[in-house]
CSV table of N, CA and C in Angstrom, one decimal:
chain,number,residue,atom,x,y,z
A,1,MET,N,-190.9,88.8,-50.8
A,1,MET,CA,-190.3,90.0,-50.4
A,1,MET,C,-191.1,91.1,-51.2
A,2,THR,N,-191.5,92.2,-50.4
A,2,THR,CA,-192.3,93.3,-51.0
A,2,THR,C,-191.4,94.1,-51.9
A,3,PHE,N,-192.1,94.9,-52.7
A,3,PHE,CA,-191.4,95.8,-53.7
A,3,PHE,C,-190.4,96.7,-52.9
A,4,ASN,N,-190.9,97.3,-51.8
A,4,ASN,CA,-190.0,98.2,-51.1
A,4,ASN,C,-188.7,97.5,-50.6
A,5,LYS,N,-188.9,96.3,-50.1
A,5,LYS,CA,-187.8,95.5,-49.6
A,5,LYS,C,-186.8,95.1,-50.7
A,6,LYS,N,-187.4,94.8,-51.9
A,6,LYS,CA,-186.6,94.4,-53.0
A,6,LYS,C,-185.8,95.7,-53.5
A,7,LYS,N,-186.4,96.8,-53.5
A,7,LYS,CA,-185.7,98.0,-53.8
A,7,LYS,C,-184.6,98.4,-52.8
A,8,LEU,N,-184.9,98.3,-51.6
A,8,LEU,CA,-183.9,98.5,-50.5
A,8,LEU,C,-182.8,97.5,-50.7
A,9,TYR,N,-183.1,96.3,-50.9
A,9,TYR,CA,-182.0,95.3,-51.1
A,9,TYR,C,-181.1,95.6,-52.3
A,10,ALA,N,-181.8,95.9,-53.4
A,10,ALA,CA,-181.0,96.2,-54.6
A,10,ALA,C,-180.1,97.5,-54.4
A,11,GLU,N,-180.7,98.5,-53.8
A,11,GLU,CA,-179.9,99.7,-53.6
A,11,GLU,C,-178.8,99.5,-52.6
A,12,SER,N,-179.0,98.8,-51.6
A,12,SER,CA,-178.0,98.5,-50.6
A,12,SER,C,-176.9,97.6,-51.2
A,13,ALA,N,-177.3,96.6,-51.9
A,13,ALA,CA,-176.3,95.7,-52.5
A,13,ALA,C,-175.4,96.5,-53.5
A,14,SER,N,-176.1,97.4,-54.3
A,14,SER,CA,-175.3,98.2,-55.3
A,14,SER,C,-174.4,99.1,-54.6
A,15,MET,N,-174.8,99.7,-53.5
A,15,MET,CA,-173.9,100.7,-52.7
A,15,MET,C,-172.7,99.9,-52.1
A,16,ILE,N,-173.0,98.7,-51.6
A,16,ILE,CA,-171.9,97.9,-51.0
A,16,ILE,C,-170.9,97.5,-52.1
A,17,ALA,N,-171.4,97.1,-53.2
A,17,ALA,CA,-170.5,96.7,-54.3
A,17,ALA,C,-169.7,97.8,-54.8
A,18,ASP,N,-170.4,99.0,-54.9
A,18,ASP,CA,-169.7,100.2,-55.4
A,18,ASP,C,-168.6,100.6,-54.5
A,19,MET,N,-168.8,100.6,-53.2
A,19,MET,CA,-167.8,100.9,-52.2
A,19,MET,C,-166.7,99.9,-52.2
A,20,GLY,N,-167.0,98.6,-52.4
A,20,GLY,CA,-165.9,97.6,-52.6
A,20,GLY,C,-165.1,97.9,-53.8
A,21,LEU,N,-165.7,98.2,-54.9
A,21,LEU,CA,-164.9,98.4,-56.1
A,21,LEU,C,-164.1,99.7,-56.0
A,22,ARG,N,-164.5,100.6,-55.2
A,22,ARG,CA,-163.7,101.9,-55.1
A,22,ARG,C,-162.7,101.7,-53.9
A,23,ASP,N,-162.5,100.5,-53.4
A,23,ASP,CA,-161.6,100.3,-52.3
A,23,ASP,C,-161.9,101.0,-51.0
A,24,LYS,N,-163.2,101.3,-50.8
A,24,LYS,CA,-163.6,102.0,-49.6
A,24,LYS,C,-164.0,100.9,-48.6
A,25,LEU,N,-164.2,99.7,-49.0
A,25,LEU,CA,-164.4,98.5,-48.2
A,25,LEU,C,-163.4,97.4,-48.6
A,26,SER,N,-162.9,96.7,-47.7
A,26,SER,CA,-162.1,95.5,-48.0
A,26,SER,C,-163.0,94.4,-48.6
A,27,LYS,N,-162.4,93.4,-49.2
A,27,LYS,CA,-163.2,92.3,-49.8
A,27,LYS,C,-164.0,91.6,-48.6
A,28,GLU,N,-163.3,91.5,-47.5
A,28,GLU,CA,-164.0,90.8,-46.3
A,28,GLU,C,-165.1,91.6,-45.8
A,29,GLU,N,-165.0,93.0,-45.8
A,29,GLU,CA,-166.1,93.8,-45.3
A,29,GLU,C,-167.2,93.8,-46.3
A,30,MET,N,-166.9,93.8,-47.6
A,30,MET,CA,-168.0,93.7,-48.6
A,30,MET,C,-168.7,92.4,-48.5
A,31,ASP,N,-168.0,91.3,-48.4
A,31,ASP,CA,-168.6,90.0,-48.3
A,31,ASP,C,-169.5,89.9,-47.0
A,32,PHE,N,-169.0,90.4,-45.9
A,32,PHE,CA,-169.8,90.4,-44.7
A,32,PHE,C,-171.1,91.2,-44.8
A,33,LEU,N,-171.0,92.4,-45.4
A,33,LEU,CA,-172.2,93.3,-45.5
A,33,LEU,C,-173.2,92.7,-46.5
A,34,LEU,N,-172.7,92.1,-47.6
A,34,LEU,CA,-173.7,91.4,-48.5
A,34,LEU,C,-174.3,90.2,-47.9
A,35,SER,N,-173.6,89.5,-47.1
A,35,SER,CA,-174.2,88.3,-46.4
A,35,SER,C,-175.2,88.8,-45.3
A,36,LEU,N,-174.8,89.9,-44.6
A,36,LEU,CA,-175.7,90.4,-43.6
A,36,LEU,C,-177.0,90.9,-44.2
A,37,LEU,N,-176.9,91.6,-45.4
A,37,LEU,CA,-178.0,92.0,-46.1
A,37,LEU,C,-179.0,90.9,-46.5
A,38,ASP,N,-178.4,89.7,-46.9
A,38,ASP,CA,-179.2,88.6,-47.2
A,38,ASP,C,-179.9,88.0,-46.0
A,39,VAL,N,-179.2,87.9,-44.9
A,39,VAL,CA,-179.7,87.4,-43.6
A,39,VAL,C,-180.9,88.3,-43.1
A,40,VAL,N,-180.7,89.6,-43.2
A,40,VAL,CA,-181.7,90.5,-42.6
A,40,VAL,C,-182.9,90.7,-43.5
A,41,LEU,N,-182.6,91.0,-44.8
A,41,LEU,CA,-183.8,91.3,-45.7
A,41,LEU,C,-184.4,90.1,-46.4
A,42,VAL,N,-183.6,89.2,-46.8
A,42,VAL,CA,-184.1,88.0,-47.5
A,42,VAL,C,-184.6,86.9,-46.6
A,43,LYS,N,-183.8,86.5,-45.7
A,43,LYS,CA,-184.1,85.4,-44.8
A,43,LYS,C,-184.8,85.8,-43.6
A,44,GLN,N,-184.6,87.1,-43.2
A,44,GLN,CA,-185.2,87.6,-42.0
A,44,GLN,C,-184.9,86.8,-40.8
A,45,GLU,N,-183.6,86.5,-40.6
A,45,GLU,CA,-183.1,85.7,-39.5
A,45,GLU,C,-182.1,86.5,-38.7
A,46,GLN,N,-181.7,85.8,-37.6
A,46,GLN,CA,-180.6,86.3,-36.8
A,46,GLN,C,-180.9,87.6,-36.1
A,47,PRO,N,-182.0,87.7,-35.3
A,47,PRO,CA,-182.2,89.0,-34.6
A,47,PRO,C,-181.1,89.2,-33.5
A,48,GLN,N,-180.5,88.1,-33.0
A,48,GLN,CA,-179.4,88.2,-32.0
A,48,GLN,C,-178.2,88.9,-32.6
A,49,LEU,N,-177.9,88.5,-33.9
A,49,LEU,CA,-176.8,89.1,-34.6
A,49,LEU,C,-177.0,90.6,-34.7
A,50,ILE,N,-178.2,91.0,-35.1
A,50,ILE,CA,-178.5,92.4,-35.3
A,50,ILE,C,-178.4,93.2,-34.0
A,51,GLN,N,-178.9,92.6,-32.9
A,51,GLN,CA,-178.8,93.3,-31.6
A,51,GLN,C,-177.3,93.4,-31.2
A,52,THR,N,-176.5,92.3,-31.4
A,52,THR,CA,-175.1,92.4,-31.0
A,52,THR,C,-174.4,93.4,-31.8
A,53,LEU,N,-174.7,93.5,-33.1
A,53,LEU,CA,-174.0,94.5,-34.0
A,53,LEU,C,-174.4,95.9,-33.5
A,54,ARG,N,-175.7,96.1,-33.1
A,54,ARG,CA,-176.1,97.4,-32.6
A,54,ARG,C,-175.4,97.8,-31.3
A,55,ASN,N,-175.3,96.8,-30.4
A,55,ASN,CA,-174.6,97.0,-29.1
A,55,ASN,C,-173.1,97.4,-29.4
A,56,TRP,N,-172.5,96.7,-30.3
A,56,TRP,CA,-171.1,97.0,-30.6
A,56,TRP,C,-171.0,98.4,-31.2
A,57,MET,N,-171.8,98.7,-32.2
A,57,MET,CA,-171.7,100.0,-32.9
A,57,MET,C,-172.0,101.2,-32.0
A,58,ASN,N,-172.9,101.0,-31.0
A,58,ASN,CA,-173.2,102.1,-30.0
A,58,ASN,C,-172.1,102.3,-29.1
A,59,THR,N,-171.1,101.4,-28.9
A,59,THR,CA,-170.0,101.5,-28.0
A,59,THR,C,-168.7,101.4,-28.6
A,60,ASN,N,-168.6,101.3,-29.9
A,60,ASN,CA,-167.3,101.2,-30.6
A,60,ASN,C,-166.4,102.4,-30.4
A,61,GLU,N,-165.2,102.1,-29.8
A,61,GLU,CA,-164.3,103.1,-29.5
A,61,GLU,C,-163.0,103.0,-30.4
A,62,SER,N,-163.1,102.1,-31.4
A,62,SER,CA,-161.9,101.9,-32.2
A,62,SER,C,-160.7,101.4,-31.4
A,63,SER,N,-161.0,100.7,-30.4
A,63,SER,CA,-159.9,100.1,-29.5
A,63,SER,C,-159.4,98.8,-30.1
A,64,GLU,N,-158.4,98.2,-29.5
A,64,GLU,CA,-157.9,96.9,-29.9
A,64,GLU,C,-159.0,95.9,-29.8
A,65,ILE,N,-159.8,95.9,-28.8
A,65,ILE,CA,-160.9,94.9,-28.6
A,65,ILE,C,-161.9,95.1,-29.7
A,66,ASP,N,-162.1,96.4,-30.1
A,66,ASP,CA,-163.1,96.6,-31.2
A,66,ASP,C,-162.6,96.1,-32.5
A,67,GLU,N,-161.3,96.1,-32.7
A,67,GLU,CA,-160.7,95.5,-33.9
A,67,GLU,C,-160.8,94.0,-33.9
A,68,ILE,N,-160.7,93.4,-32.7
A,68,ILE,CA,-160.9,92.0,-32.6
A,68,ILE,C,-162.3,91.6,-32.9
A,69,ILE,N,-163.2,92.4,-32.4
A,69,ILE,CA,-164.7,92.2,-32.6
A,69,ILE,C,-165.0,92.3,-34.1
A,70,LYS,N,-164.4,93.3,-34.8
A,70,LYS,CA,-164.6,93.5,-36.2
A,70,LYS,C,-164.1,92.2,-37.0
A,71,ALA,N,-162.9,91.8,-36.6
A,71,ALA,CA,-162.3,90.6,-37.3
A,71,ALA,C,-163.1,89.4,-37.1
A,72,THR,N,-163.7,89.3,-35.9
A,72,THR,CA,-164.5,88.1,-35.6
A,72,THR,C,-165.8,88.1,-36.4
A,73,PHE,N,-166.4,89.3,-36.6
A,73,PHE,CA,-167.6,89.4,-37.4
A,73,PHE,C,-167.3,89.1,-38.9
A,74,LEU,N,-166.1,89.6,-39.3
A,74,LEU,CA,-165.8,89.4,-40.7
A,74,LEU,C,-165.5,88.0,-41.1
A,75,ALA,N,-165.1,87.2,-40.0
A,75,ALA,CA,-164.7,85.8,-40.3
A,75,ALA,C,-165.9,84.8,-40.1
A,76,VAL,N,-167.0,85.3,-39.7
A,76,VAL,CA,-168.2,84.4,-39.4
A,76,VAL,C,-168.7,83.8,-40.7
A,77,ASP,N,-169.1,82.6,-40.6
A,77,ASP,CA,-169.7,81.9,-41.7
A,77,ASP,C,-171.2,81.9,-41.5
A,78,PHE,N,-171.9,82.7,-42.3
A,78,PHE,CA,-173.4,82.9,-42.1
A,78,PHE,C,-174.2,81.6,-42.4
A,79,THR,N,-173.6,80.7,-43.1
A,79,THR,CA,-174.3,79.4,-43.4
A,79,THR,C,-174.1,78.4,-42.4
A,80,ASP,N,-173.2,78.6,-41.4
A,80,ASP,CA,-172.9,77.6,-40.3
A,80,ASP,C,-173.4,78.1,-39.0
A,81,LYS,N,-174.5,77.5,-38.6
A,81,LYS,CA,-175.2,77.9,-37.3
A,81,LYS,C,-174.2,77.9,-36.1
A,82,GLU,N,-173.4,76.9,-36.0
A,82,GLU,CA,-172.5,76.8,-34.9
A,82,GLU,C,-171.4,77.9,-35.0
A,83,SER,N,-170.9,78.2,-36.1
A,83,SER,CA,-170.0,79.4,-36.3
A,83,SER,C,-170.6,80.7,-35.9
A,84,MET,N,-171.9,80.8,-36.3
A,84,MET,CA,-172.6,82.1,-35.9
A,84,MET,C,-172.8,82.2,-34.4
A,85,GLU,N,-173.2,81.1,-33.8
A,85,GLU,CA,-173.4,81.1,-32.3
A,85,GLU,C,-172.1,81.4,-31.6
A,86,GLN,N,-171.0,80.8,-32.0
A,86,GLN,CA,-169.7,81.0,-31.4
A,86,GLN,C,-169.3,82.5,-31.6
A,87,CYS,N,-169.5,83.0,-32.8
A,87,CYS,CA,-169.1,84.4,-33.0
A,87,CYS,C,-169.9,85.3,-32.1
A,88,LEU,N,-171.2,85.1,-32.0
A,88,LEU,CA,-172.1,86.0,-31.1
A,88,LEU,C,-171.7,85.8,-29.7
A,89,GLN,N,-171.3,84.6,-29.2
A,89,GLN,CA,-170.9,84.4,-27.8
A,89,GLN,C,-169.6,85.1,-27.6
A,90,LEU,N,-168.7,85.0,-28.5
A,90,LEU,CA,-167.4,85.6,-28.3
A,90,LEU,C,-167.5,87.2,-28.3
A,91,VAL,N,-168.2,87.7,-29.2
A,91,VAL,CA,-168.4,89.2,-29.3
A,91,VAL,C,-169.1,89.7,-28.0
A,92,THR,N,-170.2,89.0,-27.6
A,92,THR,CA,-170.9,89.4,-26.4
A,92,THR,C,-169.9,89.4,-25.2
A,93,GLU,N,-169.1,88.4,-25.0
A,93,GLU,CA,-168.1,88.3,-23.9
A,93,GLU,C,-167.1,89.5,-24.0
A,94,LEU,N,-166.6,89.7,-25.2
A,94,LEU,CA,-165.7,90.9,-25.4
A,94,LEU,C,-166.3,92.2,-25.1
A,95,LEU,N,-167.6,92.4,-25.5
A,95,LEU,CA,-168.3,93.6,-25.1
A,95,LEU,C,-168.5,93.8,-23.6
A,96,GLU,N,-168.8,92.7,-23.0
A,96,GLU,CA,-169.0,92.7,-21.5
A,96,GLU,C,-167.7,93.0,-20.8
A,97,ASN,N,-166.6,92.4,-21.3
A,97,ASN,CA,-165.3,92.5,-20.6
A,97,ASN,C,-164.5,93.8,-21.0
A,98,ARG,N,-165.0,94.5,-22.0
A,98,ARG,CA,-164.2,95.6,-22.5
A,98,ARG,C,-164.0,96.7,-21.5
A,99,GLY,N,-165.0,96.9,-20.6
A,99,GLY,CA,-164.9,98.0,-19.6
A,99,GLY,C,-164.1,97.7,-18.4
A,100,GLU,N,-163.7,96.4,-18.3
A,100,GLU,CA,-162.9,96.0,-17.1
A,100,GLU,C,-161.5,96.4,-17.2
């Protein structure tokens, strides 16, 4: 990992932890964001996860379906490939069907 990536990782992790300690993030949200940070910056994996998150964030209306999507993301096990695939499939289907 390059110096800039290490710096970005450290600053991001610090910010996430700080927000968690100040109760601006739930424990689940903090765990998710720290795991996401590891997947994106350290392992450089899961481009489909990143794209799905972007799609959701660009259309998030804070609806009931958006709350289900958020809960689905927060429950995903980043170490379990099958869990990750199921999460992405479910979220993609929810995003596609939200407009109907």
